[in-house]
């Protein structure tokens, strides 16, 4: 999905479009076997990572942002700049069901060790849900998480996502949140007025 001109500002994070300048750091993160396992990813060459970034930017069924740690931004945040020095992870939406464009799978990864445990993942998910509801008309969110990934499971459950399925084959739990749920309205209230730069 073309998000080239969109940045979303939170209290602890800024979500920016996934740019070419982000690829080397992202590629470095994805050499970590633990991150590969947690995200269900395969290792790619740097060239393959650049190709992946290009394809994701134009794919109408994907909405991906790089999570910037505001504490690590050098100087002032400048909309449209990559701020590679502050990269902490990524947050993604996948519109996988062609028959239901109001449903999306959400993923979060805080890859940078020094940015973990500070609430960046939680705020990124809250911002993404609010943005998706207000700008993309998405009303149901699912998350597929490895059944041993207790950190991510705890995060999504704390946000009101409910367990709806468990796959023995893939060793993953599927969780879901609907915006009809009063909990989702509470989550949006935590974000307040969404600060989107275009």
PDB file of C-alpha atoms in Angstrom:
ATOM      1  CA  UNK A   1       0.000   0.000   0.000  1.00  0.00           C
ATOM      2  CA  UNK A   2       1.419   3.388  -0.945  1.00  0.00           C
ATOM      3  CA  UNK A   3       2.258   5.042   2.367  1.00  0.00           C
ATOM      4  CA  UNK A   4       5.209   7.056   1.021  1.00  0.00           C
ATOM      5  CA  UNK A   5       3.878  10.348   2.341  1.00  0.00           C
ATOM      6  CA  UNK A   6       2.495   9.252   5.719  1.00  0.00           C
ATOM      7  CA  UNK A   7       4.137   9.479   9.149  1.00  0.00           C
ATOM      8  CA  UNK A   8       2.264   8.761  12.376  1.00  0.00           C
ATOM      9  CA  UNK A   9       3.498  10.472  15.540  1.00  0.00           C
ATOM     10  CA  UNK A  10       3.064   8.928  18.979  1.00  0.00           C
ATOM     11  CA  UNK A  11       4.461   9.752  22.402  1.00  0.00           C
ATOM     12  CA  UNK A  12       7.321   7.216  22.247  1.00  0.00           C
ATOM     13  CA  UNK A  13       7.420   6.243  18.570  1.00  0.00           C
ATOM     14  CA  UNK A  14       7.091   7.636  15.087  1.00  0.00           C
ATOM     15  CA  UNK A  15       5.832   5.309  12.359  1.00  0.00           C
ATOM     16  CA  UNK A  16       7.382   6.108   8.989  1.00  0.00           C
ATOM     17  CA  UNK A  17       7.121   4.415   5.593  1.00  0.00           C
ATOM     18  CA  UNK A  18       9.586   1.583   4.905  1.00  0.00           C
ATOM     19  CA  UNK A  19      12.216   3.311   2.716  1.00  0.00           C
ATOM     20  CA  UNK A  20      15.248   2.004   0.825  1.00  0.00           C
ATOM     21  CA  UNK A  21      17.523   3.656   3.398  1.00  0.00           C
ATOM     22  CA  UNK A  22      16.048   1.346   6.065  1.00  0.00           C
ATOM     23  CA  UNK A  23      16.905  -1.874   4.221  1.00  0.00           C
ATOM     24  CA  UNK A  24      20.529  -2.413   5.412  1.00  0.00           C
ATOM     25  CA  UNK A  25      19.546  -2.160   9.092  1.00  0.00           C
ATOM     26  CA  UNK A  26      16.436  -4.280   8.549  1.00  0.00           C
ATOM     27  CA  UNK A  27      18.568  -6.873   6.734  1.00  0.00           C
ATOM     28  CA  UNK A  28      21.032  -6.903   9.639  1.00  0.00           C
ATOM     29  CA  UNK A  29      18.184  -7.520  12.105  1.00  0.00           C
ATOM     30  CA  UNK A  30      16.907 -10.414  10.035  1.00  0.00           C
ATOM     31  CA  UNK A  31      20.192 -12.300  10.374  1.00  0.00           C
ATOM     32  CA  UNK A  32      19.222 -13.026  13.995  1.00  0.00           C
ATOM     33  CA  UNK A  33      17.868 -16.609  14.207  1.00  0.00           C
ATOM     34  CA  UNK A  34      15.593 -15.668  17.140  1.00  0.00           C
ATOM     35  CA  UNK A  35      13.953 -12.864  15.139  1.00  0.00           C
ATOM     36  CA  UNK A  36      13.580 -15.121  12.104  1.00  0.00           C
ATOM     37  CA  UNK A  37      11.818 -17.702  14.266  1.00  0.00           C
ATOM     38  CA  UNK A  38       9.626 -15.142  16.051  1.00  0.00           C
ATOM     39  CA  UNK A  39       8.507 -13.603  12.749  1.00  0.00           C
ATOM     40  CA  UNK A  40       8.258 -16.865  10.798  1.00  0.00           C
ATOM     41  CA  UNK A  41      10.683 -15.453   8.216  1.00  0.00           C
ATOM     42  CA  UNK A  42      13.358 -16.924   5.978  1.00  0.00           C
ATOM     43  CA  UNK A  43      16.792 -15.257   5.677  1.00  0.00           C
ATOM     44  CA  UNK A  44      17.188 -13.138   2.538  1.00  0.00           C
ATOM     45  CA  UNK A  45      20.205 -11.708   0.745  1.00  0.00           C
ATOM     46  CA  UNK A  46      20.575  -7.925   0.837  1.00  0.00           C
ATOM     47  CA  UNK A  47      19.480  -7.761  -2.822  1.00  0.00           C
ATOM     48  CA  UNK A  48      16.373  -9.829  -2.008  1.00  0.00           C
ATOM     49  CA  UNK A  49      15.630  -7.515   0.927  1.00  0.00           C
ATOM     50  CA  UNK A  50      15.765  -4.456  -1.382  1.00  0.00           C
ATOM     51  CA  UNK A  51      13.407  -6.219  -3.813  1.00  0.00           C
ATOM     52  CA  UNK A  52      11.070  -7.107  -0.936  1.00  0.00           C
ATOM     53  CA  UNK A  53      11.001  -3.486   0.251  1.00  0.00           C
ATOM     54  CA  UNK A  54      10.106  -2.288  -3.259  1.00  0.00           C
ATOM     55  CA  UNK A  55       7.312  -4.833  -3.614  1.00  0.00           C
ATOM     56  CA  UNK A  56       5.839  -4.073  -0.173  1.00  0.00           C
ATOM     57  CA  UNK A  57       5.646  -0.342  -0.855  1.00  0.00           C
ATOM     58  CA  UNK A  58       3.398  -0.835  -3.891  1.00  0.00           C
ATOM     59  CA  UNK A  59       1.392  -3.869  -2.719  1.00  0.00           C
ATOM     60  CA  UNK A  60      -2.217  -2.739  -2.108  1.00  0.00           C
ATOM     61  CA  UNK A  61      -2.695  -5.583   0.390  1.00  0.00           C
ATOM     62  CA  UNK A  62       0.173  -4.539   2.672  1.00  0.00           C
ATOM     63  CA  UNK A  63       0.619  -1.515   4.896  1.00  0.00           C
ATOM     64  CA  UNK A  64       4.040  -1.397   6.504  1.00  0.00           C
ATOM     65  CA  UNK A  65       5.792   1.155   8.688  1.00  0.00           C
ATOM     66  CA  UNK A  66       9.191   1.300  10.318  1.00  0.00           C
ATOM     67  CA  UNK A  67       8.991   2.030  14.046  1.00  0.00           C
ATOM     68  CA  UNK A  68      11.319   4.834  15.135  1.00  0.00           C
ATOM     69  CA  UNK A  69      12.283   5.187  18.797  1.00  0.00           C
ATOM     70  CA  UNK A  70      11.714   8.909  19.482  1.00  0.00           C
ATOM     71  CA  UNK A  71      14.432   8.926  22.168  1.00  0.00           C
ATOM     72  CA  UNK A  72      16.996   7.917  19.532  1.00  0.00           C
ATOM     73  CA  UNK A  73      16.083  10.455  16.834  1.00  0.00           C
ATOM     74  CA  UNK A  74      19.056  12.769  16.364  1.00  0.00           C
ATOM     75  CA  UNK A  75      17.844  16.338  16.445  1.00  0.00           C
ATOM     76  CA  UNK A  76      14.268  17.055  15.437  1.00  0.00           C
ATOM     77  CA  UNK A  77      12.016  14.629  13.557  1.00  0.00           C
ATOM     78  CA  UNK A  78      11.764  15.675   9.910  1.00  0.00           C
ATOM     79  CA  UNK A  79       8.785  14.252   8.025  1.00  0.00           C
ATOM     80  CA  UNK A  80       9.965  12.404   4.908  1.00  0.00           C
ATOM     81  CA  UNK A  81      13.430  11.637   6.313  1.00  0.00           C
ATOM     82  CA  UNK A  82      14.286   7.979   7.137  1.00  0.00           C
ATOM     83  CA  UNK A  83      15.950   8.637  10.544  1.00  0.00           C
ATOM     84  CA  UNK A  84      17.819   5.329  10.259  1.00  0.00           C
ATOM     85  CA  UNK A  85      19.628   5.985  13.560  1.00  0.00           C
ATOM     86  CA  UNK A  86      16.314   5.607  15.445  1.00  0.00           C
ATOM     87  CA  UNK A  87      15.042   2.398  13.805  1.00  0.00           C
ATOM     88  CA  UNK A  88      13.509   0.075  16.405  1.00  0.00           C
ATOM     89  CA  UNK A  89      11.364  -2.362  14.405  1.00  0.00           C
ATOM     90  CA  UNK A  90       8.347  -2.517  12.131  1.00  0.00           C
ATOM     91  CA  UNK A  91       4.572  -2.787  12.281  1.00  0.00           C
ATOM     92  CA  UNK A  92       2.516  -4.236   9.435  1.00  0.00           C
ATOM     93  CA  UNK A  93      -1.025  -4.834   8.254  1.00  0.00           C
ATOM     94  CA  UNK A  94      -1.890  -7.534   5.732  1.00  0.00           C
ATOM     95  CA  UNK A  95      -5.253  -7.477   3.966  1.00  0.00           C
ATOM     96  CA  UNK A  96      -5.202 -11.180   3.099  1.00  0.00           C
ATOM     97  CA  UNK A  97      -8.913 -11.829   2.561  1.00  0.00           C
ATOM     98  CA  UNK A  98     -10.066 -10.536  -0.872  1.00  0.00           C
ATOM     99  CA  UNK A  99     -13.687 -11.074   0.205  1.00  0.00           C
ATOM    100  CA  UNK A 100     -13.325  -9.009   3.379  1.00  0.00           C
ATOM    101  CA  UNK A 101     -11.339  -5.801   2.966  1.00  0.00           C
ATOM    102  CA  UNK A 102     -12.374  -4.659   6.447  1.00  0.00           C
ATOM    103  CA  UNK A 103     -10.231  -7.346   8.095  1.00  0.00           C
ATOM    104  CA  UNK A 104      -6.449  -7.322   8.432  1.00  0.00           C
ATOM    105  CA  UNK A 105      -3.683  -9.259  10.120  1.00  0.00           C
ATOM    106  CA  UNK A 106      -1.391  -7.112  12.265  1.00  0.00           C
ATOM    107  CA  UNK A 107       2.250  -7.780  13.140  1.00  0.00           C
ATOM    108  CA  UNK A 108       4.741  -5.967  15.351  1.00  0.00           C
ATOM    109  CA  UNK A 109       8.475  -6.499  15.740  1.00  0.00           C
ATOM    110  CA  UNK A 110      10.749  -4.503  18.031  1.00  0.00           C
ATOM    111  CA  UNK A 111      14.097  -5.749  16.756  1.00  0.00           C
ATOM    112  CA  UNK A 112      16.491  -3.266  18.321  1.00  0.00           C
ATOM    113  CA  UNK A 113      17.521  -4.625  21.764  1.00  0.00           C
ATOM    114  CA  UNK A 114      17.981  -1.171  23.334  1.00  0.00           C
ATOM    115  CA  UNK A 115      14.407  -0.241  22.341  1.00  0.00           C
ATOM    116  CA  UNK A 116      12.753  -3.295  23.902  1.00  0.00           C
ATOM    117  CA  UNK A 117      10.806  -3.248  27.152  1.00  0.00           C
ATOM    118  CA  UNK A 118       9.908   0.439  26.859  1.00  0.00           C
ATOM    119  CA  UNK A 119       6.333   0.172  25.565  1.00  0.00           C
ATOM    120  CA  UNK A 120       7.222   0.903  21.942  1.00  0.00           C
ATOM    121  CA  UNK A 121       5.526  -2.254  20.662  1.00  0.00           C
ATOM    122  CA  UNK A 122       2.298  -1.497  22.503  1.00  0.00           C
ATOM    123  CA  UNK A 123       2.139   2.099  21.286  1.00  0.00           C
ATOM    124  CA  UNK A 124       2.950   1.028  17.704  1.00  0.00           C
ATOM    125  CA  UNK A 125       0.084  -1.484  17.691  1.00  0.00           C
ATOM    126  CA  UNK A 126      -2.312   1.106  19.177  1.00  0.00           C
ATOM    127  CA  UNK A 127      -1.317   3.699  16.557  1.00  0.00           C
ATOM    128  CA  UNK A 128      -1.640   1.182  13.725  1.00  0.00           C
ATOM    129  CA  UNK A 129      -5.091   0.007  14.854  1.00  0.00           C
ATOM    130  CA  UNK A 130      -6.333   3.596  15.178  1.00  0.00           C
ATOM    131  CA  UNK A 131      -4.866   4.560  11.789  1.00  0.00           C
ATOM    132  CA  UNK A 132      -6.400   1.470  10.149  1.00  0.00           C
ATOM    133  CA  UNK A 133      -9.858   2.186  11.556  1.00  0.00           C
ATOM    134  CA  UNK A 134      -9.820   5.900  10.722  1.00  0.00           C
ATOM    135  CA  UNK A 135      -8.049   5.845   7.347  1.00  0.00           C
ATOM    136  CA  UNK A 136      -8.389   2.338   5.898  1.00  0.00           C
ATOM    137  CA  UNK A 137     -11.861   1.296   7.130  1.00  0.00           C
ATOM    138  CA  UNK A 138     -10.505  -1.862   8.779  1.00  0.00           C
ATOM    139  CA  UNK A 139     -12.648  -3.077  11.647  1.00  0.00           C
ATOM    140  CA  UNK A 140     -11.341  -6.527  12.569  1.00  0.00           C
ATOM    141  CA  UNK A 141      -7.731  -7.349  13.419  1.00  0.00           C
ATOM    142  CA  UNK A 142      -6.053 -10.713  13.790  1.00  0.00           C
ATOM    143  CA  UNK A 143      -2.567 -11.636  14.955  1.00  0.00           C
ATOM    144  CA  UNK A 144      -0.789 -14.955  14.405  1.00  0.00           C
ATOM    145  CA  UNK A 145       1.857 -15.511  17.051  1.00  0.00           C
ATOM    146  CA  UNK A 146       4.128 -18.462  17.786  1.00  0.00           C
ATOM    147  CA  UNK A 147       2.802 -20.294  20.823  1.00  0.00           C
ATOM    148  CA  UNK A 148       6.166 -19.937  22.624  1.00  0.00           C
ATOM    149  CA  UNK A 149       6.380 -16.164  22.005  1.00  0.00           C
ATOM    150  CA  UNK A 150       5.076 -15.213  25.442  1.00  0.00           C
ATOM    151  CA  UNK A 151       6.054 -11.518  25.105  1.00  0.00           C
ATOM    152  CA  UNK A 152       3.933 -10.958  21.980  1.00  0.00           C
ATOM    153  CA  UNK A 153       1.064 -13.102  23.241  1.00  0.00           C
ATOM    154  CA  UNK A 154       1.001 -11.111  26.473  1.00  0.00           C
ATOM    155  CA  UNK A 155       1.056  -7.799  24.582  1.00  0.00           C
ATOM    156  CA  UNK A 156      -1.858  -8.636  22.282  1.00  0.00           C
ATOM    157  CA  UNK A 157      -3.929 -10.202  25.072  1.00  0.00           C
ATOM    158  CA  UNK A 158      -3.362  -7.096  27.219  1.00  0.00           C
ATOM    159  CA  UNK A 159      -4.799  -5.026  24.359  1.00  0.00           C
ATOM    160  CA  UNK A 160      -7.999  -7.083  24.345  1.00  0.00           C
ATOM    161  CA  UNK A 161      -7.207  -9.539  21.544  1.00  0.00           C
ATOM    162  CA  UNK A 162      -8.914 -12.889  22.212  1.00  0.00           C
ATOM    163  CA  UNK A 163      -7.539 -16.316  21.380  1.00  0.00           C
ATOM    164  CA  UNK A 164      -9.645 -17.773  18.555  1.00  0.00           C
ATOM    165  CA  UNK A 165      -7.522 -20.675  17.266  1.00  0.00           C
ATOM    166  CA  UNK A 166      -4.380 -22.710  17.891  1.00  0.00           C
ATOM    167  CA  UNK A 167      -2.489 -24.554  15.167  1.00  0.00           C
ATOM    168  CA  UNK A 168      -0.553 -27.609  16.325  1.00  0.00           C
ATOM    169  CA  UNK A 169       1.047 -27.860  12.880  1.00  0.00           C
ATOM    170  CA  UNK A 170       2.361 -24.281  12.783  1.00  0.00           C
ATOM    171  CA  UNK A 171       2.674 -23.982  16.580  1.00  0.00           C
ATOM    172  CA  UNK A 172       0.892 -20.619  16.550  1.00  0.00           C
ATOM    173  CA  UNK A 173      -2.030 -18.919  18.244  1.00  0.00           C
ATOM    174  CA  UNK A 174      -4.478 -16.761  16.290  1.00  0.00           C
ATOM    175  CA  UNK A 175      -5.897 -13.829  18.243  1.00  0.00           C
ATOM    176  CA  UNK A 176      -8.595 -11.401  17.159  1.00  0.00           C
ATOM    177  CA  UNK A 177      -9.969  -7.964  18.032  1.00  0.00           C
ATOM    178  CA  UNK A 178     -13.099  -6.403  16.578  1.00  0.00           C
ATOM    179  CA  UNK A 179     -13.777  -2.670  16.679  1.00  0.00           C
ATOM    180  CA  UNK A 180     -17.339  -3.506  17.710  1.00  0.00           C
ATOM    181  CA  UNK A 181     -15.748  -4.478  20.995  1.00  0.00           C
ATOM    182  CA  UNK A 182     -15.856  -1.718  23.622  1.00  0.00           C
ATOM    183  CA  UNK A 183     -12.215  -2.594  24.360  1.00  0.00           C
ATOM    184  CA  UNK A 184     -11.214  -1.293  20.919  1.00  0.00           C
ATOM    185  CA  UNK A 185     -12.854   2.064  21.673  1.00  0.00           C
ATOM    186  CA  UNK A 186     -10.834   2.167  24.903  1.00  0.00           C
ATOM    187  CA  UNK A 187      -7.657   1.478  22.933  1.00  0.00           C
ATOM    188  CA  UNK A 188      -8.371   4.342  20.549  1.00  0.00           C
ATOM    189  CA  UNK A 189      -8.941   6.640  23.516  1.00  0.00           C
ATOM    190  CA  UNK A 190      -5.421   5.798  24.741  1.00  0.00           C
ATOM    191  CA  UNK A 191      -4.009   7.210  21.501  1.00  0.00           C
ATOM    192  CA  UNK A 192      -6.191  10.299  21.540  1.00  0.00           C
ATOM    193  CA  UNK A 193      -6.338  12.343  18.378  1.00  0.00           C
ATOM    194  CA  UNK A 194      -4.190  10.654  15.783  1.00  0.00           C
ATOM    195  CA  UNK A 195      -1.277  12.818  14.623  1.00  0.00           C
ATOM    196  CA  UNK A 196      -0.764  11.909  10.947  1.00  0.00           C
ATOM    197  CA  UNK A 197       1.623  13.855   8.739  1.00  0.00           C
ATOM    198  CA  UNK A 198       1.144  13.731   4.963  1.00  0.00           C
TER     199      UNK A 198
END
